[in-house]
Structures are given as C-alpha cells and as structure tokens.
mmCIF file of C-alpha atoms in Angstrom:
data_model
loop_
_atom_site.group_PDB
_atom_site.id
_atom_site.type_symbol
_atom_site.label_atom_id
_atom_site.label_comp_id
_atom_site.label_asym_id
_atom_site.label_seq_id
_atom_site.Cartn_x
_atom_site.Cartn_y
_atom_site.Cartn_z
ATOM 1 C CA MET A 1 -13.619 34.470 50.727
ATOM 2 C CA SER A 2 -14.253 36.370 53.905
ATOM 3 C CA THR A 3 -15.227 40.006 53.505
ATOM 4 C CA ALA A 4 -12.965 40.994 56.380
ATOM 5 C CA ILE A 5 -9.750 42.679 55.292
ATOM 6 C CA ARG A 6 -6.547 41.017 56.417
ATOM 7 C CA VAL A 7 -3.711 43.419 57.136
ATOM 8 C CA ALA A 8 -0.078 42.371 57.133
ATOM 9 C CA GLY A 9 1.384 42.041 60.598
ATOM 10 C CA GLY A 10 2.346 45.279 62.256
ATOM 11 C CA GLY A 11 0.610 47.546 59.720
ATOM 12 C CA ILE A 12 2.224 50.789 58.699
ATOM 13 C CA ALA A 13 0.981 53.708 60.715
ATOM 14 C CA ALA A 14 3.957 55.838 59.682
ATOM 15 C CA MET A 15 5.474 56.374 56.277
ATOM 16 C CA SER A 16 9.110 55.384 55.829
ATOM 17 C CA ILE A 17 11.347 57.998 54.278
ATOM 18 C CA GLY A 18 13.739 55.706 52.477
ATOM 19 C CA ALA A 19 13.045 54.420 48.999
ATOM 20 C CA LEU A 20 12.978 50.703 48.321
ATOM 21 C CA CYS A 21 14.299 49.610 44.937
ATOM 22 C CA LEU A 22 13.555 45.961 44.318
ATOM 23 C CA PRO A 23 15.452 43.767 41.852
ATOM 24 C CA LEU A 24 12.158 42.752 40.275
ATOM 25 C CA MET A 25 11.515 42.711 36.555
ATOM 26 C CA LEU A 26 7.975 41.952 35.544
ATOM 27 C CA GLY A 27 6.627 41.191 32.129
ATOM 28 C CA ALA A 28 5.312 43.640 29.611
ATOM 29 C CA GLY A 29 2.434 44.497 31.892
ATOM 30 C CA GLY A 30 0.220 45.045 28.870
ATOM 31 C CA ALA A 31 -3.527 44.804 29.160
ATOM 32 C CA GLU A 32 -5.128 41.596 28.018
ATOM 33 C CA ALA A 33 -6.936 41.507 24.717
ATOM 34 C CA GLY A 34 -10.686 41.698 24.747
ATOM 35 C CA ALA A 35 -11.110 44.693 27.051
ATOM 36 C CA ASP A 36 -13.033 47.670 25.712
ATOM 37 C CA TRP A 37 -10.354 50.395 25.740
ATOM 38 C CA GLU A 38 -11.223 54.009 25.133
ATOM 39 C CA ASP A 39 -9.153 57.199 25.031
ATOM 40 C CA SER A 40 -10.499 59.910 27.342
ATOM 41 C CA CYS A 41 -8.712 62.808 25.661
ATOM 42 C CA THR A 42 -7.011 63.535 22.385
ATOM 43 C CA PRO A 43 -3.266 62.991 22.006
ATOM 44 C CA SER A 44 -2.819 66.541 20.776
ATOM 45 C CA SER A 45 -3.819 68.042 24.121
ATOM 46 C CA PRO A 46 -1.545 71.042 24.853
ATOM 47 C CA VAL A 47 -1.628 70.489 28.605
ATOM 48 C CA MET A 48 -0.148 66.994 28.683
ATOM 49 C CA GLN A 49 2.851 66.745 30.967
ATOM 50 C CA ALA A 50 5.999 64.663 30.971
ATOM 51 C CA VAL A 51 5.636 61.693 33.289
ATOM 52 C CA SER A 52 8.949 62.483 34.921
ATOM 53 C CA LYS A 53 7.758 65.800 36.349
ATOM 54 C CA GLU A 54 7.155 65.652 40.093
ATOM 55 C CA GLN A 55 4.218 67.583 41.503
ATOM 56 C CA GLU A 56 2.631 67.811 44.903
ATOM 57 C CA ILE A 57 -0.660 65.954 45.272
ATOM 58 C CA PRO A 58 -3.232 67.363 47.726
ATOM 59 C CA ALA A 59 -3.887 65.142 50.728
ATOM 60 C CA ALA A 60 -7.340 63.882 51.624
ATOM 61 C CA GLU A 61 -9.547 66.315 53.487
ATOM 62 C CA THR A 62 -9.982 65.666 57.203
ATOM 63 C CA GLY A 63 -13.516 64.856 58.271
ATOM 64 C CA GLY A 64 -16.600 65.130 56.100
ATOM 65 C CA GLN A 65 -15.706 64.921 52.460
ATOM 66 C CA VAL A 66 -12.725 62.821 51.373
ATOM 67 C CA THR A 67 -10.691 63.969 48.389
ATOM 68 C CA VAL A 68 -9.375 61.346 45.983
ATOM 69 C CA PRO A 69 -6.609 63.375 44.311
ATOM 70 C CA LEU A 70 -5.622 62.846 40.695
ATOM 71 C CA ASN A 71 -2.785 64.280 38.633
ATOM 72 C CA PRO A 72 -3.292 62.511 35.280
ATOM 73 C CA GLN A 73 -0.323 62.854 32.965
ATOM 74 C CA GLY A 74 -0.529 62.017 29.309
ATOM 75 C CA LYS A 75 -3.226 60.328 27.276
ATOM 76 C CA GLN A 76 -5.726 58.573 29.550
ATOM 77 C CA GLN A 77 -7.620 55.359 28.816
ATOM 78 C CA SER A 78 -10.743 53.834 30.299
ATOM 79 C CA VAL A 79 -12.488 50.471 30.329
ATOM 80 C CA ASN A 80 -15.998 49.071 30.555
ATOM 81 C CA TRP A 81 -15.299 47.044 33.698
ATOM 82 C CA THR A 82 -16.785 43.648 34.486
ATOM 83 C CA GLU A 83 -18.146 42.880 37.936
ATOM 84 C CA GLU A 84 -15.059 40.785 38.670
ATOM 85 C CA GLN A 85 -12.765 43.686 37.828
ATOM 86 C CA LYS A 86 -14.822 46.108 39.931
ATOM 87 C CA ARG A 87 -14.676 43.731 42.903
ATOM 88 C CA ASN A 88 -10.905 43.475 42.646
ATOM 89 C CA ALA A 89 -10.565 47.271 42.467
ATOM 90 C CA SER A 90 -12.774 47.544 45.544
ATOM 91 C CA LEU A 91 -10.692 44.955 47.369
ATOM 92 C CA ILE A 92 -7.452 46.830 46.639
ATOM 93 C CA THR A 93 -9.091 50.069 47.810
ATOM 94 C CA ASN A 94 -10.343 48.500 51.038
ATOM 95 C CA VAL A 95 -6.920 47.057 51.830
ATOM 96 C CA ALA A 96 -5.450 50.556 51.468
ATOM 97 C CA ARG A 97 -8.081 51.953 53.838
ATOM 98 C CA SER A 98 -7.564 49.180 56.363
ATOM 99 C CA ARG A 99 -3.865 50.042 56.496
ATOM 100 C CA GLY A 100 -4.679 53.664 57.272
ATOM 101 C CA LEU A 101 -3.419 54.892 53.907
ATOM 102 C CA PRO A 102 -4.919 57.897 52.091
ATOM 103 C CA PRO A 103 -6.915 57.569 48.853
ATOM 104 C CA ARG A 104 -3.841 58.387 46.768
ATOM 105 C CA ALA A 105 -2.378 54.992 47.699
ATOM 106 C CA ALA A 106 -5.515 53.226 46.475
ATOM 107 C CA VAL A 107 -5.367 55.092 43.157
ATOM 108 C CA ILE A 108 -1.752 54.011 42.647
ATOM 109 C CA GLY A 109 -2.560 50.418 43.618
ATOM 110 C CA VAL A 110 -5.603 50.114 41.371
ATOM 111 C CA ALA A 111 -3.837 51.735 38.390
ATOM 112 C CA THR A 112 -0.900 49.354 38.839
ATOM 113 C CA ALA A 113 -3.179 46.310 38.905
ATOM 114 C CA ILE A 114 -4.999 47.550 35.809
ATOM 115 C CA GLN A 115 -1.744 47.672 33.876
ATOM 116 C CA GLU A 116 -0.379 44.399 35.201
ATOM 117 C CA SER A 117 -3.465 42.175 35.064
ATOM 118 C CA THR A 118 -6.489 44.238 33.904
ATOM 119 C CA LEU A 119 -7.757 43.698 37.457
ATOM 120 C CA LYS A 120 -7.911 39.926 37.026
ATOM 121 C CA ASN A 121 -6.286 37.461 39.419
ATOM 122 C CA ILE A 122 -4.446 35.698 36.618
ATOM 123 C CA ARG A 123 -2.290 32.599 37.160
ATOM 124 C CA HIS A 124 0.215 33.325 34.426
ATOM 125 C CA GLY A 125 2.456 36.076 33.147
ATOM 126 C CA ASP A 126 6.030 36.880 32.252
ATOM 127 C CA ARG A 127 8.260 34.189 33.771
ATOM 128 C CA ASP A 128 6.716 33.383 37.183
ATOM 129 C CA SER A 129 4.591 36.555 37.533
ATOM 130 C CA GLN A 130 1.098 35.896 38.892
ATOM 131 C CA GLY A 131 -1.918 37.533 40.503
ATOM 132 C CA LEU A 132 -3.420 41.015 40.402
ATOM 133 C CA PHE A 133 -0.035 42.730 40.517
ATOM 134 C CA GLN A 134 1.907 40.075 38.591
ATOM 135 C CA GLN A 135 4.243 39.617 41.554
ATOM 136 C CA ARG A 136 7.030 37.057 41.201
ATOM 137 C CA PRO A 137 7.663 34.409 43.877
ATOM 138 C CA SER A 138 11.263 34.155 42.661
ATOM 139 C CA GLN A 139 11.790 37.826 43.547
ATOM 140 C CA GLY A 140 10.666 37.610 47.154
ATOM 141 C CA TRP A 141 6.990 38.477 46.865
ATOM 142 C CA GLY A 142 5.852 35.255 48.545
ATOM 143 C CA THR A 143 4.683 31.821 47.525
ATOM 144 C CA VAL A 144 2.451 31.177 44.539
ATOM 145 C CA ALA A 145 -0.488 30.853 46.926
ATOM 146 C CA GLN A 146 0.348 34.217 48.491
ATOM 147 C CA VAL A 147 0.830 36.252 45.320
ATOM 148 C CA THR A 148 -2.434 34.864 43.933
ATOM 149 C CA ASP A 149 -4.278 35.777 47.141
ATOM 150 C CA PRO A 150 -5.597 39.276 46.241
ATOM 151 C CA ILE A 151 -5.569 40.492 49.837
ATOM 152 C CA HIS A 152 -2.028 39.285 50.523
ATOM 153 C CA ALA A 153 -0.851 40.701 47.184
ATOM 154 C CA SER A 154 -2.460 44.082 47.905
ATOM 155 C CA ASN A 155 -0.928 44.230 51.374
ATOM 156 C CA SER A 156 2.492 43.425 49.902
ATOM 157 C CA PHE A 157 2.146 46.172 47.317
ATOM 158 C CA PHE A 158 1.128 48.841 49.835
ATOM 159 C CA GLU A 159 3.781 47.805 52.339
ATOM 160 C CA ARG A 160 6.463 48.467 49.732
ATOM 161 C CA LEU A 161 4.772 51.575 48.336
ATOM 162 C CA ALA A 162 4.857 53.143 51.803
ATOM 163 C CA LYS A 163 8.650 52.816 51.809
ATOM 164 C CA VAL A 164 9.038 54.814 48.605
ATOM 165 C CA ALA A 165 10.299 58.318 49.343
ATOM 166 C CA LYS A 166 7.656 61.006 48.658
ATOM 167 C CA TRP A 167 5.305 58.459 47.105
ATOM 168 C CA GLN A 168 2.288 60.714 47.700
ATOM 169 C CA THR A 169 3.779 63.547 45.637
ATOM 170 C CA LYS A 170 5.388 61.554 42.844
ATOM 171 C CA PRO A 171 3.648 61.075 39.499
ATOM 172 C CA LEU A 172 1.755 57.782 39.609
ATOM 173 C CA SER A 173 4.035 56.091 37.092
ATOM 174 C CA GLN A 174 7.132 56.845 39.186
ATOM 175 C CA ALA A 175 5.602 55.592 42.420
ATOM 176 C CA ALA A 176 4.298 52.402 40.818
ATOM 177 C CA GLN A 177 7.538 51.746 38.950
ATOM 178 C CA THR A 178 9.657 52.034 42.098
ATOM 179 C CA VAL A 179 7.640 49.182 43.588
ATOM 180 C CA GLN A 180 7.051 47.063 40.487
ATOM 181 C CA ARG A 181 10.180 47.599 38.369
ATOM 182 C CA SER A 182 8.267 46.999 35.145
ATOM 183 C CA GLY A 183 9.883 46.801 31.745
ATOM 184 C CA PHE A 184 7.346 49.458 30.644
ATOM 185 C CA PRO A 185 7.591 52.067 33.434
ATOM 186 C CA ASP A 186 5.498 54.771 31.760
ATOM 187 C CA ALA A 187 2.540 52.466 31.086
ATOM 188 C CA TYR A 188 0.940 52.962 34.505
ATOM 189 C CA ALA A 189 0.231 56.669 33.932
ATOM 190 C CA LYS A 190 -2.597 56.185 31.439
ATOM 191 C CA TRP A 191 -4.822 54.460 34.017
ATOM 192 C CA GLU A 192 -4.868 57.200 36.681
ATOM 193 C CA LYS A 193 -8.236 58.703 35.751
ATOM 194 C CA THR A 194 -10.151 55.434 35.551
ATOM 195 C CA ALA A 195 -8.414 54.136 38.708
ATOM 196 C CA GLY A 196 -9.580 57.241 40.560
ATOM 197 C CA GLU A 197 -13.136 56.668 39.419
ATOM 198 C CA LEU A 198 -13.032 53.091 40.720
ATOM 199 C CA VAL A 199 -11.542 54.178 44.057
ATOM 200 C CA VAL A 200 -14.243 56.818 44.585
ATOM 201 C CA LYS A 201 -16.964 54.202 44.124
ATOM 202 C CA SER A 202 -15.394 51.977 46.784
ATOM 203 C CA TRP A 203 -14.174 54.554 49.282
ATOM 204 C CA GLY A 204 -17.584 55.800 50.397
ATOM 205 C CA LYS A 205 -20.400 58.255 49.774
ATOM 206 C CA LYS A 206 -18.341 61.295 50.787
ATOM 207 C CA ALA A 207 -15.439 60.578 48.433
ATOM 208 C CA VAL A 208 -14.956 62.986 45.538
ATOM 209 C CA LEU A 209 -12.377 63.275 42.775
ATOM 210 C CA SER A 210 -10.068 66.283 42.615
ATOM 211 C CA THR A 211 -8.158 66.543 39.340
ATOM 212 C CA THR A 212 -5.281 69.000 39.491
ATOM 213 C CA SER A 213 -3.738 68.824 36.024
ATOM 214 C CA GLY A 214 -3.238 66.676 32.950
ATOM 215 C CA CYS A 215 -5.403 65.997 29.935
ATOM 216 C CA ASP A 216 -8.609 66.387 31.955
ATOM 217 C CA ALA A 217 -7.964 70.118 31.954
ATOM 218 C CA VAL A 218 -8.948 70.242 28.293
ATOM 219 C CA ALA A 219 -12.591 69.476 28.960
ATOM 220 C CA ASN A 220 -12.914 72.285 31.484
ATOM 221 C CA ALA A 221 -10.684 74.874 29.840
ATOM 222 C CA ALA A 222 -13.646 77.235 29.502
ATOM 223 C CA ASN A 223 -16.831 77.804 31.477
ATOM 224 C CA THR A 224 -19.453 78.286 28.758
ATOM 225 C CA ASN A 225 -21.990 79.639 31.255
ATOM 226 C CA ALA A 226 -19.777 82.578 32.246
ATOM 227 C CA LYS A 227 -20.869 86.082 31.344
ATOM 228 C CA GLY A 228 -18.433 88.244 29.410
ATOM 229 C CA GLY A 229 -15.608 85.729 29.466
ATOM 230 C CA TRP A 230 -15.291 85.344 33.233
ATOM 231 C CA ALA A 231 -13.560 82.209 34.554
ATOM 232 C CA LEU A 232 -12.729 80.362 37.745
ATOM 233 C CA PRO A 233 -9.250 81.120 39.146
ATOM 234 C CA VAL A 234 -8.113 77.505 38.625
ATOM 235 C CA GLU A 235 -9.470 74.731 36.445
ATOM 236 C CA ASN A 236 -10.545 71.250 37.558
ATOM 237 C CA SER A 237 -10.910 71.977 41.232
ATOM 238 C CA ARG A 238 -13.621 72.722 43.771
ATOM 239 C CA VAL A 239 -14.134 74.723 46.940
ATOM 240 C CA THR A 240 -13.057 73.095 50.189
ATOM 241 C CA THR A 241 -12.774 75.567 53.079
ATOM 242 C CA PRO A 242 -15.796 77.859 52.636
ATOM 243 C CA TYR A 243 -16.130 81.595 53.157
ATOM 244 C CA LYS A 244 -16.502 82.624 56.829
ATOM 245 C CA ALA A 245 -15.483 79.203 58.179
ATOM 246 C CA GLY A 246 -14.476 79.666 61.825
ATOM 247 C CA GLY A 247 -11.246 78.672 63.516
ATOM 248 C CA GLY A 248 -8.026 79.788 65.133
ATOM 249 C CA MET A 249 -6.073 79.626 61.879
ATOM 250 C CA TRP A 250 -7.353 83.047 60.839
ATOM 251 C CA SER A 251 -6.470 86.275 62.651
ATOM 252 C CA SER A 252 -9.938 87.645 61.995
ATOM 253 C CA GLY A 253 -11.514 84.552 63.535
ATOM 254 C CA SER A 254 -13.009 83.373 60.251
ATOM 255 C CA HIS A 255 -11.983 82.560 56.694
ATOM 256 C CA THR A 256 -12.009 85.634 54.466
ATOM 257 C CA GLY A 257 -12.101 83.727 51.197
ATOM 258 C CA ILE A 258 -12.494 80.249 49.718
ATOM 259 C CA ASP A 259 -9.867 77.575 49.109
ATOM 260 C CA PHE A 260 -9.277 75.506 45.986
ATOM 261 C CA PRO A 261 -7.194 72.332 46.728
ATOM 262 C CA VAL A 262 -4.726 72.346 43.844
ATOM 263 C CA ALA A 263 -1.191 71.039 43.636
ATOM 264 C CA THR A 264 1.858 73.268 43.709
ATOM 265 C CA GLY A 265 2.605 74.249 40.113
ATOM 266 C CA THR A 266 -1.020 74.601 39.020
ATOM 267 C CA ARG A 267 -1.779 77.497 36.675
ATOM 268 C CA VAL A 268 -3.660 80.379 38.370
ATOM 269 C CA GLN A 269 -5.627 82.736 36.132
ATOM 270 C CA ALA A 270 -7.456 86.035 36.393
ATOM 271 C CA VAL A 271 -11.200 85.542 36.780
ATOM 272 C CA GLY A 272 -11.944 88.562 34.592
ATOM 273 C CA THR A 273 -10.550 91.698 33.021
ATOM 274 C CA GLY A 274 -8.786 94.123 35.325
ATOM 275 C CA THR A 275 -5.597 95.812 36.505
ATOM 276 C CA VAL A 276 -3.087 94.387 38.976
ATOM 277 C CA VAL A 277 -2.834 96.616 42.076
ATOM 278 C CA GLU A 278 -0.653 94.308 44.188
ATOM 279 C CA ALA A 279 1.800 91.572 43.179
ATOM 280 C CA GLY A 280 4.261 90.131 45.651
ATOM 281 C CA TRP A 281 4.612 89.123 49.269
ATOM 282 C CA GLY A 282 1.456 89.555 51.316
ATOM 283 C CA GLY A 283 2.405 88.337 54.785
ATOM 284 C CA ALA A 284 0.105 85.526 55.887
ATOM 285 C CA TYR A 285 -1.100 85.268 52.286
ATOM 286 C CA GLY A 286 2.436 84.478 51.099
ATOM 287 C CA ASN A 287 2.966 85.454 47.488
ATOM 288 C CA ASN A 288 -0.292 87.079 46.467
ATOM 289 C CA ILE A 289 -1.957 89.155 43.744
ATOM 290 C CA VAL A 290 -4.780 91.678 44.018
ATOM 291 C CA ILE A 291 -6.623 92.786 40.865
ATOM 292 C CA LYS A 292 -9.075 95.663 40.448
ATOM 293 C CA MET A 293 -11.763 94.155 38.261
ATOM 294 C CA SER A 294 -13.668 95.814 35.441
ATOM 295 C CA ASP A 295 -16.818 95.837 37.598
ATOM 296 C CA GLY A 296 -15.102 97.918 40.304
ATOM 297 C CA LYS A 297 -14.623 95.032 42.744
ATOM 298 C CA TYR A 298 -11.277 93.419 43.640
ATOM 299 C CA THR A 299 -10.084 89.819 43.603
ATOM 300 C CA GLN A 300 -7.173 88.367 45.564
ATOM 301 C CA TYR A 301 -5.132 85.194 44.946
ATOM 302 C CA GLY A 302 -2.980 83.873 47.795
ATOM 303 C CA HIS A 303 -0.290 81.333 48.756
ATOM 304 C CA LEU A 304 1.259 81.348 45.276
ATOM 305 C CA SER A 305 4.616 79.736 44.605
ATOM 306 C CA LYS A 306 5.259 82.281 41.845
ATOM 307 C CA VAL A 307 3.795 85.593 40.697
ATOM 308 C CA THR A 308 3.929 86.111 36.924
ATOM 309 C CA VAL A 309 2.394 89.598 36.634
ATOM 310 C CA SER A 310 3.436 92.992 37.968
ATOM 311 C CA LYS A 311 1.691 95.947 39.610
ATOM 312 C CA GLY A 312 -0.071 98.157 37.075
ATOM 313 C CA GLN A 313 -0.344 95.410 34.465
ATOM 314 C CA ALA A 314 -3.654 94.986 32.622
ATOM 315 C CA VAL A 315 -4.946 91.410 32.541
ATOM 316 C CA LYS A 316 -7.764 89.570 30.812
ATOM 317 C CA ALA A 317 -9.973 86.688 31.897
ATOM 318 C CA ARG A 318 -8.121 83.342 31.831
ATOM 319 C CA GLN A 319 -4.743 85.048 31.551
ATOM 320 C CA GLN A 320 -2.144 83.319 33.737
ATOM 321 C CA ILE A 321 -1.135 85.522 36.657
ATOM 322 C CA GLY A 322 0.753 83.063 38.848
ATOM 323 C CA ILE A 323 1.470 79.512 39.926
ATOM 324 C CA SER A 324 -0.142 77.905 42.961
ATOM 325 C CA GLY A 325 1.782 76.849 46.036
ATOM 326 C CA GLY A 326 1.726 76.885 49.824
ATOM 327 C CA THR A 327 3.567 80.081 50.787
ATOM 328 C CA GLY A 328 2.616 82.153 53.817
ATOM 329 C CA ASN A 329 0.236 80.822 56.462
ATOM 330 C CA ALA A 330 -0.854 77.643 54.672
ATOM 331 C CA SER A 331 -1.161 74.064 55.906
ATOM 332 C CA GLY A 332 -0.596 72.692 52.398
ATOM 333 C CA PRO A 333 -0.698 73.627 48.722
ATOM 334 C CA HIS A 334 -3.898 75.341 47.633
ATOM 335 C CA LEU A 335 -5.217 78.583 46.158
ATOM 336 C CA HIS A 336 -6.846 81.068 48.534
ATOM 337 C CA PHE A 337 -9.253 83.290 46.600
ATOM 338 C CA GLU A 338 -11.041 86.401 47.857
ATOM 339 C CA ALA A 339 -13.553 88.877 46.449
ATOM 340 C CA ARG A 340 -13.303 92.369 47.961
ATOM 341 C CA THR A 341 -15.016 95.749 47.820
ATOM 342 C CA GLY A 342 -11.607 97.433 48.142
ATOM 343 C CA PRO A 343 -7.950 96.481 47.677
ATOM 344 C CA ALA A 344 -7.118 95.934 51.341
ATOM 345 C CA TYR A 345 -7.564 93.096 53.824
ATOM 346 C CA GLY A 346 -10.871 93.332 55.685
ATOM 347 C CA SER A 347 -12.980 94.418 52.720
ATOM 348 C CA ASP A 348 -13.904 90.860 51.796
ATOM 349 C CA THR A 349 -17.276 89.844 50.464
ATOM 350 C CA ASP A 350 -18.729 86.428 49.613
ATOM 351 C CA PRO A 351 -16.509 85.109 46.762
ATOM 352 C CA VAL A 352 -18.910 82.347 45.752
ATOM 353 C CA ALA A 353 -21.753 84.826 45.325
ATOM 354 C CA TYR A 354 -19.416 87.129 43.423
ATOM 355 C CA LEU A 355 -18.317 84.447 40.965
ATOM 356 C CA ARG A 356 -21.870 83.214 40.514
ATOM 357 C CA SER A 357 -22.996 86.777 39.735
ATOM 358 C CA HIS A 358 -20.741 86.521 36.686
ATOM 359 C CA GLY A 359 -22.291 83.237 35.547
ATOM 360 C CA LEU A 360 -19.736 80.848 37.024
ATOM 361 C CA SER A 361 -20.672 77.532 38.640
ATOM 362 C CA LEU A 362 -19.094 76.303 41.858
#
C-alpha cells in the first residue's frame, strides 16, 4: 500500500455546525479475545465523571509544541499493541492530519477503532460490519472494498465526525457515538488514554499529552516532592505560555504569569496556605483570586469560570478555590497563574522559580 495519504475529495477545511445522526447500528463493538487488557486506574476513583458531562477540550497549541488533549472519563484500559495495531493507529492519525484536523480528532478516531475492531482491519462483524471502524455497506458507508480500505474508512469517519456539532468539546464517547451509532455507546470512553498515547507517537516529536480530568488525576493528586504541603494550582497539566513572553496581547508588553491549558470546569486549588485578599472580577483577568501566602508572597489565579472562596477566607494547600474557565481577556480556557511580591498588578515575579522554591516540579 502506498504511504501517501489519500484524502476524500474536497477535504474539510471548515467544521460544519450541524450534527449528523446516521441510521447506523453496529454490532457490540467489543474487543476481540486474546488482547492483553489492563486497567489503568481503580474503579473506586473519586474523580471519575459521568460520560454524559460535556466539557471544553483545549485546542492544539499553535507552532512549536502540539498538544494532544485528553479528558478521560471513567475507568481506562490499555493494551500491549502489536505492530499491526500500531500501524493502523498511525494510519488513522495521519489521515486526520492530512485533512487538517487537530489531534483531538485523531484521538476520537483511534479510540473508536480500538473499540470496534481492536485496530484490526477485520472482514467480519455484526451483520455486514467490516474494517477498522466496522462500517456497514448497507448503511451507506461504501462498498465492501471501500470500508475495508483503512484509508477510505478513516476518511469516511472523519468526514462525518466534522459534521457533529461541538465535536471537539464533547466527551469522546458522545462524539464517537454520534458518528457510529453503536449499541454500546459508552464503551468508547475507556480507550481515550491509550488512544492518546498512540496518537502522540504518530503525530511527531513535538506532540505532548495534556490530560485535563478523569481517572488520571488520581496518580497526580499530590506532589510528593513539595515542601510543607505545597501544590501546583491545577493537576495533570503543564506550562504553555511562559513568564515574560512578549506580544500585543498583554498591556504591559509581556506575560506577567504562566498559563496552564486546562478545560473549563477544571478544579483550581491554592498552592499553599494563605488568606484570600481578592476574590471576584479582575478586569482583563476575568474572575480572579489573589492569596497572601504564608511566606509573605502573593499568588494570583485568573480567567476562572467560578470563584468558590471569599475575601478574608483562610485557605490551605490543595483546597479548591475556584473553577477554571476563559473569562476576561483570554483566547480560550486556561488558568493564568502569577506569583507576586505584593497584592497588586505589576508586582509579578517569576512563578516557575517561586513554585520550584517550594519543591514543586514544572
């Protein structure tokens, strides 16, 4: 098979707003026997979310590093993949890229194929379902030859995914189910983490995972290297826009803090013990919180969708103080975090150095 990626005629440079509900009923979609399944977190995890809850997923970063965003919901599973399965995951990922789609599309596509075929181009299934996605010729997916052509099948999947309203912000199971119409609609969710790992390997050297919520939060609920119980302001994230980055977006001419790319609705916590000195609207910062820390410095948390503490309230490390969002002068959902020598704007200091001084790793 040629290594060139064939894209369906016309491509899809723009995302359609309307949702496409297909009268397609696939088979059980269960994984084939013989694969080495493994749970990646315990079923008693307190942070598991209902698969019906819709959350915003951060888009890929422009230039440089590419974020492969995950929002795993429920108990996750993983597999020891064969070379054939890895190749098929890579093919699905490359078709998504060739269509100009962001990494989130590839994650949804790979997770769907895992559930439907265990990433094998199988020639059998429920009724006339065949191929990586178990698409049915009788339901308008194409001829038998087309649905068993992995590139054609992937193009067909992404063409229909792009017509699903808000597909980038829907939980994976909802987005996949709108396209596939499986008899087991919640089954796709458990493959999000392992699908993301496969997509990162195929997307390129600069691709990184960004997990915003779900059972993965359990593993990183505490930073054991922190001194005196200090913590990062959000779990399972990383720094994107660095301190002092230049640009016209900031009135001072440079970035006064650091950004963590987390979805709207993510829990925001105090990094240490202190007292809230500001809680509410902060202009360009949107809903924001400023805390006087026990070490005499101040920390600020911006662009929140909700503030859950009040001025004068004492807080402890890891105590929830708000919920992330994109309020104020923000191009998308994220947490803006600052370290300051005083409570007011303009007293900023390097937040990475500040957090590291308290034993935290970024």
